[in-house]
CSV table of C-alpha atoms in Angstrom, one decimal:
chain,number,residue,atom,x,y,z
J,1,MET,CA,64.0,-174.8,-61.2
J,2,HIS,CA,60.9,-174.2,-63.4
J,3,PRO,CA,61.6,-171.0,-65.3
J,4,SER,CA,57.9,-169.6,-65.1
J,5,ALA,CA,57.8,-170.2,-61.3
J,6,PHE,CA,61.1,-168.2,-60.8
J,7,LEU,CA,59.8,-165.4,-63.0
J,8,ARG,CA,56.5,-165.2,-61.3
J,9,LEU,CA,58.3,-164.9,-58.0
J,10,ALA,CA,60.8,-162.4,-59.2
J,11,ALA,CA,58.0,-160.3,-60.6
J,12,LEU,CA,56.0,-160.4,-57.4
J,13,LEU,CA,59.1,-159.3,-55.5
J,14,ALA,CA,59.7,-156.5,-57.9
J,15,LEU,CA,56.2,-155.3,-57.6
J,16,SER,CA,56.3,-155.5,-53.9
J,17,LEU,CA,59.3,-153.1,-53.7
J,18,PRO,CA,58.8,-149.3,-54.0
J,19,ALA,CA,60.5,-147.7,-57.0
J,20,HIS,CA,63.2,-146.0,-55.1
J,21,ALA,CA,64.1,-149.3,-53.3
J,22,GLN,CA,64.4,-151.1,-56.8
J,23,GLU,CA,67.0,-148.5,-57.8
J,24,GLY,CA,69.4,-148.7,-55.1
J,25,MET,CA,70.0,-148.8,-51.4
J,26,LYS,CA,67.4,-147.7,-48.9
J,27,GLN,CA,67.9,-144.8,-46.9
J,28,GLN,CA,68.3,-145.8,-43.3
J,29,PRO,CA,66.3,-143.9,-40.5
J,30,ALA,CA,68.3,-141.4,-38.6
J,31,ALA,CA,69.8,-142.6,-35.4
J,32,SER,CA,68.0,-141.5,-32.2
J,33,ASP,CA,69.1,-138.0,-30.8
J,34,ARG,CA,70.1,-139.8,-27.8
J,35,VAL,CA,72.6,-142.0,-29.5
J,36,LYS,CA,75.9,-140.2,-30.4
J,37,GLU,CA,78.1,-142.1,-32.8
J,38,VAL,CA,81.7,-141.7,-32.2
J,39,PRO,CA,84.9,-143.2,-33.7
J,40,SER,CA,86.0,-144.3,-30.3
J,41,ILE,CA,84.2,-144.3,-27.0
J,42,GLU,CA,87.4,-144.4,-24.9
J,43,ALA,CA,88.6,-141.3,-26.8
J,44,VAL,CA,85.6,-139.3,-25.8
J,45,GLY,CA,86.4,-139.6,-22.2
J,46,LEU,CA,83.9,-139.6,-19.2
J,47,SER,CA,83.7,-135.9,-19.2
J,48,GLY,CA,82.0,-136.0,-22.6
J,49,LEU,CA,79.4,-138.6,-21.3
J,50,LYS,CA,76.2,-136.5,-20.8
J,51,PRO,CA,73.0,-137.7,-18.9
J,52,GLY,CA,70.6,-139.3,-21.2
J,53,THR,CA,73.1,-139.7,-23.9
J,54,ILE,CA,74.5,-143.1,-25.2
J,55,LEU,CA,77.8,-143.1,-27.0
J,56,PHE,CA,78.1,-145.8,-29.6
J,57,THR,CA,80.7,-147.1,-32.2
J,58,ASP,CA,80.8,-150.1,-34.4
J,59,HIS,CA,84.2,-149.3,-36.0
J,60,ARG,CA,82.6,-148.5,-39.4
J,61,ASP,CA,84.7,-145.7,-41.0
J,62,ASP,CA,83.1,-146.1,-44.4
J,63,PRO,CA,79.5,-147.5,-44.4
J,64,ALA,CA,79.3,-147.4,-48.1
J,65,LYS,CA,81.7,-150.5,-48.2
J,66,PRO,CA,79.6,-153.8,-48.0
J,67,GLU,CA,81.8,-155.4,-45.3
J,68,ASN,CA,82.9,-152.3,-43.5
J,69,GLY,CA,82.7,-153.1,-39.7
J,70,LEU,CA,83.5,-156.7,-40.1
J,71,VAL,CA,86.7,-158.1,-38.9
J,72,PRO,CA,88.1,-161.6,-39.5
J,73,TYR,CA,88.1,-163.5,-36.3
J,74,LEU,CA,91.8,-164.2,-36.2
J,75,ASP,CA,92.5,-160.4,-36.9
J,76,TRP,CA,90.2,-159.5,-34.0
J,77,GLY,CA,92.4,-161.2,-31.5
J,78,ARG,CA,95.4,-159.2,-32.8
J,79,VAL,CA,93.9,-155.9,-33.3
J,80,ARG,CA,91.7,-155.9,-30.1
J,81,PRO,CA,92.7,-158.8,-27.9
J,82,ALA,CA,90.8,-157.6,-24.6
J,83,GLU,CA,87.7,-157.3,-26.6
J,84,ARG,CA,88.1,-160.8,-28.1
J,85,ALA,CA,89.0,-162.3,-24.8
J,86,ALA,CA,85.7,-160.9,-23.3
J,87,LEU,CA,83.3,-161.3,-26.2
J,88,ALA,CA,84.2,-164.8,-27.6
J,89,PRO,CA,81.9,-167.6,-26.6
J,90,TYR,CA,84.7,-168.8,-24.0
J,91,ALA,CA,88.4,-168.5,-23.4
J,92,GLY,CA,90.4,-170.1,-26.0
J,93,TYR,CA,87.4,-170.3,-28.6
J,94,ALA,CA,88.7,-171.0,-32.1
J,95,GLU,CA,87.1,-170.9,-35.5
J,96,PRO,CA,85.4,-174.4,-35.8
J,97,ASP,CA,86.4,-177.6,-37.7
J,98,TYR,CA,83.7,-180.1,-38.3
J,99,LEU,CA,82.6,-182.9,-40.6
J,100,GLN,CA,80.2,-182.3,-43.4
J,101,THR,CA,78.5,-185.1,-45.1
J,102,LEU,CA,77.2,-184.6,-48.7
J,103,ASN,CA,75.9,-187.5,-50.8
J,104,GLY,CA,77.2,-190.0,-48.3
J,105,VAL,CA,80.6,-188.5,-48.4
J,106,SER,CA,82.1,-186.8,-45.3
J,107,LYS,CA,84.7,-184.1,-45.6
J,108,ARG,CA,86.4,-182.1,-42.8
J,109,ARG,CA,85.7,-178.4,-43.1
J,110,HIS,CA,87.2,-175.3,-41.4
J,111,GLU,CA,84.7,-172.5,-40.9
J,112,THR,CA,86.1,-168.9,-41.3
J,113,LEU,CA,84.3,-166.2,-39.3
J,114,LYS,CA,84.0,-162.3,-39.5
J,115,VAL,CA,82.8,-160.5,-36.4
J,116,TYR,CA,80.7,-157.4,-36.0
J,117,VAL,CA,81.3,-155.7,-32.7
J,118,ALA,CA,79.4,-152.7,-31.3
J,119,GLN,CA,80.2,-150.8,-28.2
J,120,GLY,CA,78.0,-148.5,-26.2
J,121,ARG,CA,78.4,-146.4,-22.9
J,122,PHE,CA,76.0,-144.3,-20.9
J,123,VAL,CA,75.5,-143.2,-17.2
J,124,VAL,CA,72.9,-144.3,-14.8
J,125,PRO,CA,72.1,-141.8,-12.0
J,126,ARG,CA,72.4,-144.3,-9.2
J,127,PRO,CA,75.2,-145.9,-7.2
J,128,ALA,CA,76.5,-149.2,-8.8
J,129,ASP,CA,75.8,-151.1,-5.7
J,130,SER,CA,72.1,-150.1,-5.7
J,131,ILE,CA,71.6,-151.8,-9.2
J,132,ASP,CA,70.2,-155.5,-8.8
J,133,LEU,CA,71.7,-157.2,-11.8
J,134,ALA,CA,69.8,-160.5,-11.0
J,135,SER,CA,66.5,-158.8,-11.7
J,136,TYR,CA,67.8,-158.5,-15.3
J,137,ALA,CA,69.1,-162.0,-15.7
J,138,THR,CA,65.6,-163.3,-16.5
J,139,LEU,CA,63.7,-164.6,-19.5
J,140,GLY,CA,61.1,-161.9,-19.1
J,141,PHE,CA,63.6,-159.0,-19.2
J,142,VAL,CA,65.2,-160.4,-22.4
J,143,ALA,CA,61.7,-160.7,-24.0
J,144,LYS,CA,61.2,-156.9,-23.2
J,145,MET,CA,64.5,-156.0,-25.0
J,146,ASP,CA,63.2,-156.9,-28.5
J,147,PRO,CA,59.5,-158.0,-28.3
J,148,VAL,CA,59.7,-159.1,-32.0
J,149,ILE,CA,61.9,-162.0,-31.1
J,150,LYS,CA,60.1,-164.7,-29.3
J,151,HIS,CA,61.7,-166.4,-26.5
J,152,LYS,CA,61.1,-169.5,-24.2
J,153,THR,CA,62.8,-171.4,-21.6
J,154,LEU,CA,65.0,-174.2,-22.9
J,155,ASN,CA,65.8,-177.5,-21.0
J,156,PRO,CA,69.6,-177.7,-20.6
J,157,ALA,CA,69.3,-181.3,-21.7
J,158,ASP,CA,67.9,-180.1,-25.1
J,159,VAL,CA,70.8,-177.7,-25.8
J,160,THR,CA,71.8,-178.5,-29.5
J,161,PRO,CA,75.6,-178.8,-29.0
J,162,THR,CA,74.8,-181.3,-26.1
J,163,LYS,CA,72.2,-183.3,-27.8
J,164,ASP,CA,73.2,-183.4,-31.5
J,165,PRO,CA,76.6,-185.3,-32.3
J,166,ALA,CA,77.1,-183.2,-35.5
J,167,ALA,CA,76.9,-180.0,-33.4
J,168,ALA,CA,79.5,-181.3,-30.9
J,169,PHE,CA,82.1,-178.7,-32.1
J,170,ALA,CA,80.0,-175.9,-30.4
J,171,LYS,CA,80.4,-177.5,-26.9
J,172,ARG,CA,82.2,-175.6,-24.2
J,173,PRO,CA,85.4,-177.4,-23.1
J,174,ASP,CA,85.1,-176.2,-19.5
J,175,ARG,CA,81.6,-176.8,-18.6
J,176,PRO,CA,78.3,-177.5,-20.1
J,177,TRP,CA,76.2,-174.6,-21.7
J,178,CYS,CA,73.3,-173.6,-19.6
J,179,ASP,CA,75.1,-174.8,-16.4
J,180,LEU,CA,73.7,-174.0,-12.9
J,181,GLY,CA,73.3,-170.3,-12.3
J,182,THR,CA,72.3,-169.4,-15.9
J,183,VAL,CA,69.0,-169.0,-17.7
J,184,CYS,CA,68.6,-171.2,-20.8
J,185,ILE,CA,66.8,-169.7,-23.6
J,186,GLU,CA,65.6,-170.7,-27.1
J,187,SER,CA,64.6,-167.9,-29.4
J,188,ARG,CA,63.1,-167.4,-32.7
J,189,TYR,CA,62.9,-164.4,-34.9
J,190,ASP,CA,60.9,-164.5,-38.2
J,191,LEU,CA,62.4,-162.2,-40.9
J,192,GLU,CA,60.3,-159.1,-41.5
J,193,GLY,CA,59.2,-156.9,-44.5
J,194,LYS,CA,60.5,-158.0,-48.0
J,195,LEU,CA,63.1,-160.4,-46.7
J,196,PRO,CA,61.0,-163.5,-46.6
J,197,LEU,CA,59.9,-163.0,-50.2
J,198,GLY,CA,63.7,-162.3,-51.2
J,199,VAL,CA,64.6,-165.5,-49.4
J,200,LYS,CA,62.0,-167.5,-51.3
J,201,LEU,CA,63.5,-166.0,-54.7
J,202,ALA,CA,67.0,-166.7,-53.6
J,203,ASN,CA,66.1,-170.3,-52.8
J,204,LYS,CA,64.4,-170.7,-56.3
J,205,LEU,CA,67.6,-169.4,-57.9
J,206,GLU,CA,69.5,-172.3,-56.1
J,207,ASP,CA,66.9,-175.0,-56.7
J,208,GLY,CA,68.4,-178.2,-55.8
J,209,ALA,CA,70.8,-176.9,-53.2
J,210,SER,CA,71.1,-179.4,-50.2
J,211,LYS,CA,70.4,-176.5,-47.7
J,212,LYS,CA,67.9,-173.7,-48.3
J,213,VAL,CA,68.0,-170.3,-46.5
J,214,ALA,CA,65.3,-170.2,-43.8
J,215,GLU,CA,62.8,-167.4,-43.4
J,216,PHE,CA,63.7,-167.2,-39.8
J,217,VAL,CA,66.6,-167.1,-37.4
J,218,SER,CA,66.5,-169.5,-34.3
J,219,PHE,CA,69.1,-169.4,-31.7
J,220,GLN,CA,69.9,-170.8,-28.3
J,221,SER,CA,71.7,-168.8,-25.6
J,222,GLU,CA,72.5,-168.6,-21.9
J,223,LEU,CA,72.0,-165.5,-19.7
J,224,ARG,CA,73.8,-165.0,-16.5
J,225,THR,CA,75.4,-162.4,-14.1
J,226,LEU,CA,79.1,-162.7,-14.0
J,227,PRO,CA,81.0,-163.9,-10.8
J,228,PRO,CA,83.6,-161.5,-9.4
J,229,ALA,CA,86.4,-163.6,-10.6
J,230,GLU,CA,85.2,-162.9,-14.3
J,231,THR,CA,84.4,-159.1,-13.7
J,232,ALA,CA,87.7,-158.0,-12.2
J,233,PRO,CA,89.6,-158.1,-15.6
J,234,LEU,CA,87.0,-156.2,-17.4
J,235,ALA,CA,88.3,-152.8,-16.2
J,236,GLY,CA,91.0,-153.4,-18.7
J,237,LEU,CA,88.5,-153.7,-21.4
J,238,THR,CA,86.5,-150.6,-20.6
J,239,LYS,CA,89.6,-148.6,-19.7
J,240,ILE,CA,87.8,-146.9,-16.9
J,241,ASP,CA,89.9,-146.6,-13.7
J,242,ALA,CA,87.3,-147.9,-11.3
J,243,PRO,CA,86.5,-151.4,-10.0
J,244,VAL,CA,83.9,-153.5,-11.9
J,245,THR,CA,80.8,-154.0,-9.5
J,246,GLY,CA,79.0,-156.4,-11.9
J,247,GLY,CA,78.5,-157.7,-15.4
J,248,LEU,CA,75.6,-159.1,-17.3
J,249,GLU,CA,76.2,-161.6,-20.2
J,250,GLN,CA,73.9,-163.3,-22.9
J,251,THR,CA,75.8,-165.7,-25.0
J,252,ILE,CA,74.3,-167.1,-28.2
J,253,PHE,CA,76.0,-170.4,-28.6
J,254,TRP,CA,73.8,-172.0,-31.4
J,255,VAL,CA,72.2,-170.5,-34.5
J,256,ASN,CA,70.3,-172.2,-37.3
J,257,GLN,CA,71.9,-170.2,-40.0
J,258,ILE,CA,74.2,-167.1,-41.0
J,259,LEU,CA,75.7,-166.6,-37.5
J,260,ARG,CA,77.9,-168.8,-35.5
J,261,PHE,CA,77.8,-167.0,-32.1
J,262,GLY,CA,76.8,-163.8,-30.4
J,263,LYS,CA,77.3,-162.1,-27.1
J,264,PHE,CA,75.9,-159.1,-25.3
J,265,LEU,CA,77.9,-157.9,-22.4
J,266,ALA,CA,77.2,-154.9,-19.9
J,267,VAL,CA,79.8,-153.9,-17.5
J,268,PHE,CA,79.1,-151.8,-14.5
J,269,GLN,CA,81.4,-149.5,-12.6
J,270,PRO,CA,81.2,-146.5,-10.3
J,271,MET,CA,81.7,-143.1,-12.0
J,272,PRO,CA,85.3,-142.0,-10.9
J,273,GLY,CA,84.9,-139.1,-8.7
J,274,ASP,CA,81.2,-139.4,-8.3
J,275,PRO,CA,80.1,-142.8,-6.7
J,276,ALA,CA,76.6,-141.6,-6.9
J,277,LYS,CA,76.6,-142.4,-10.6
J,278,THR,CA,77.2,-145.7,-12.5
J,279,VAL,CA,79.1,-146.0,-15.8
J,280,VAL,CA,77.7,-148.8,-17.9
J,281,THR,CA,79.7,-150.1,-21.1
J,282,THR,CA,77.8,-152.4,-23.3
J,283,TYR,CA,79.1,-154.7,-26.1
J,284,MET,CA,77.6,-156.8,-28.7
J,285,ALA,CA,79.6,-159.1,-31.0
J,286,LEU,CA,78.0,-161.4,-33.7
J,287,ALA,CA,80.2,-163.8,-35.7
J,288,ILE,CA,79.1,-164.3,-39.3
J,289,LYS,CA,80.0,-167.3,-41.4
J,290,ALA,CA,82.4,-165.9,-44.0
J,291,ASP,CA,80.9,-168.3,-46.6
J,292,VAL,CA,77.5,-166.5,-46.3
J,293,LEU,CA,79.2,-163.2,-47.2
J,294,ASP,CA,80.7,-164.7,-50.4
J,295,ARG,CA,77.3,-165.5,-52.0
J,296,LYS,CA,77.5,-162.6,-54.5
J,297,GLN,CA,77.6,-163.8,-58.1
J,298,GLU,CA,74.4,-165.9,-58.0
J,299,TYR,CA,72.4,-162.9,-56.6
J,300,ALA,CA,74.1,-160.4,-59.0
J,301,ARG,CA,72.7,-162.3,-62.0
J,302,VAL,CA,69.1,-161.2,-61.0
J,303,PRO,CA,68.5,-157.5,-61.1
J,304,VAL,CA,66.0,-157.5,-58.3
J,305,LEU,CA,68.3,-159.5,-56.0
J,306,LYS,CA,71.3,-157.3,-56.4
J,307,ASN,CA,70.3,-155.6,-53.1
J,308,LEU,CA,70.1,-158.9,-51.4
J,309,LEU,CA,73.9,-159.5,-51.1
J,310,PRO,CA,74.3,-160.8,-47.7
J,311,ALA,CA,77.0,-158.3,-46.7
J,312,GLN,CA,74.7,-155.4,-47.5
J,313,VAL,CA,71.7,-156.9,-45.9
J,314,LEU,CA,73.6,-157.7,-42.7
J,315,MET,CA,75.1,-154.3,-42.4
J,316,GLY,CA,71.8,-152.5,-43.0
J,317,ASN,CA,72.8,-151.2,-46.5
J,318,SER,CA,70.0,-152.9,-48.5
J,319,SER,CA,66.7,-152.0,-49.7
J,320,PHE,CA,65.5,-155.3,-48.1
J,321,ASN,CA,66.2,-153.9,-44.7
J,322,THR,CA,63.2,-153.0,-42.6
J,323,GLY,CA,62.2,-152.6,-39.1
J,324,THR,CA,64.0,-152.2,-35.9
J,325,SER,CA,65.3,-155.7,-35.3
J,326,ILE,CA,67.6,-158.1,-37.1
J,327,SER,CA,65.9,-157.5,-40.5
J,328,ALA,CA,67.0,-153.9,-40.2
J,329,GLY,CA,70.7,-155.1,-40.1
J,330,LEU,CA,73.3,-155.7,-37.4
J,331,PRO,CA,74.1,-152.0,-36.7
J,332,THR,CA,70.4,-150.9,-36.2
J,333,TYR,CA,69.7,-154.1,-34.2
J,334,ALA,CA,72.8,-153.6,-31.9
J,335,ARG,CA,72.1,-150.0,-31.4
J,336,ASN,CA,68.3,-150.5,-30.5
J,337,ARG,CA,69.2,-153.3,-28.2
J,338,MET,CA,71.6,-151.1,-26.3
J,339,THR,CA,69.2,-148.2,-26.2
J,340,ALA,CA,66.6,-150.5,-24.8
J,341,PHE,CA,68.8,-151.7,-22.1
J,342,ALA,CA,69.7,-148.1,-21.1
J,343,ASP,CA,66.0,-147.3,-21.0
J,344,ALA,CA,65.3,-150.3,-18.8
J,345,LEU,CA,68.1,-149.3,-16.3
J,346,ALA,CA,66.7,-145.8,-16.2
J,347,LYS,CA,63.3,-146.8,-15.2
J,348,ASN,CA,64.2,-149.0,-12.3
């Protein structure tokens, strides 16, 4: 790394940050009045679910802690087994083992994951059987949920776990990703605000590293409505005493960096005692590579990068967080995705 180039980039980043942001964590914008954060959605009960209100929880009891709200994948299965069963990429999913080749030498690696999970719940003033879930299982609908993320149709033959032998560990054991009845999607999100400049500086700091941090997140996913055989057990997840009439699921199975998988799930049930209304319970799970969260010491050496600690950025507690999408941090991203979904259902 050339010292003068590094210093110029650091100075540019420092000048681009407002004074209050250089001093500490950015104050996050207040949550929408429509979103009511609660410790537990199930504990509130349906009687506390008011029209136009979205109950939201992501299990963060102390947001000041950098990794608060993240649970190790193995612990997830012990603490919330029904949740992991529904939100893992597929039944029996385990943390991946794979070969990594550096300087011509291959070594077997085990990847440890930590999972962020958000849950939302709201009421739609229509009967459950009147909601056409197939109309939401489209590329166009996904694009409306977060216009900053760009999506395009992906040919199933070009799915990375299928096409790239090095990514074979990400294959499903039961069927191919993007099988018949699903919508196959390729997506790209360019980091916003000060994050791209922070990434450039972080890459300069680690000049010579075999893999640089990208200034974008690209991912592949499949979108589908769930068949009855898969929706029936979800009543045990929502803990609502009513049959599940449908489910919508988007599974992210390949990401270029930081994350290993993700899933958005929406479960539809008639309101107990009032079948003219539908209770919708939404979930978002995002699995982060644990080694990403361990990158602390190298950033801490550079004052302007102290707020670029991965755990702080991912959980929305950094001066580098900005916007309303992924760059804002996972909690803001999840909350806004669920709110957008509720708004779309309310309009149709």
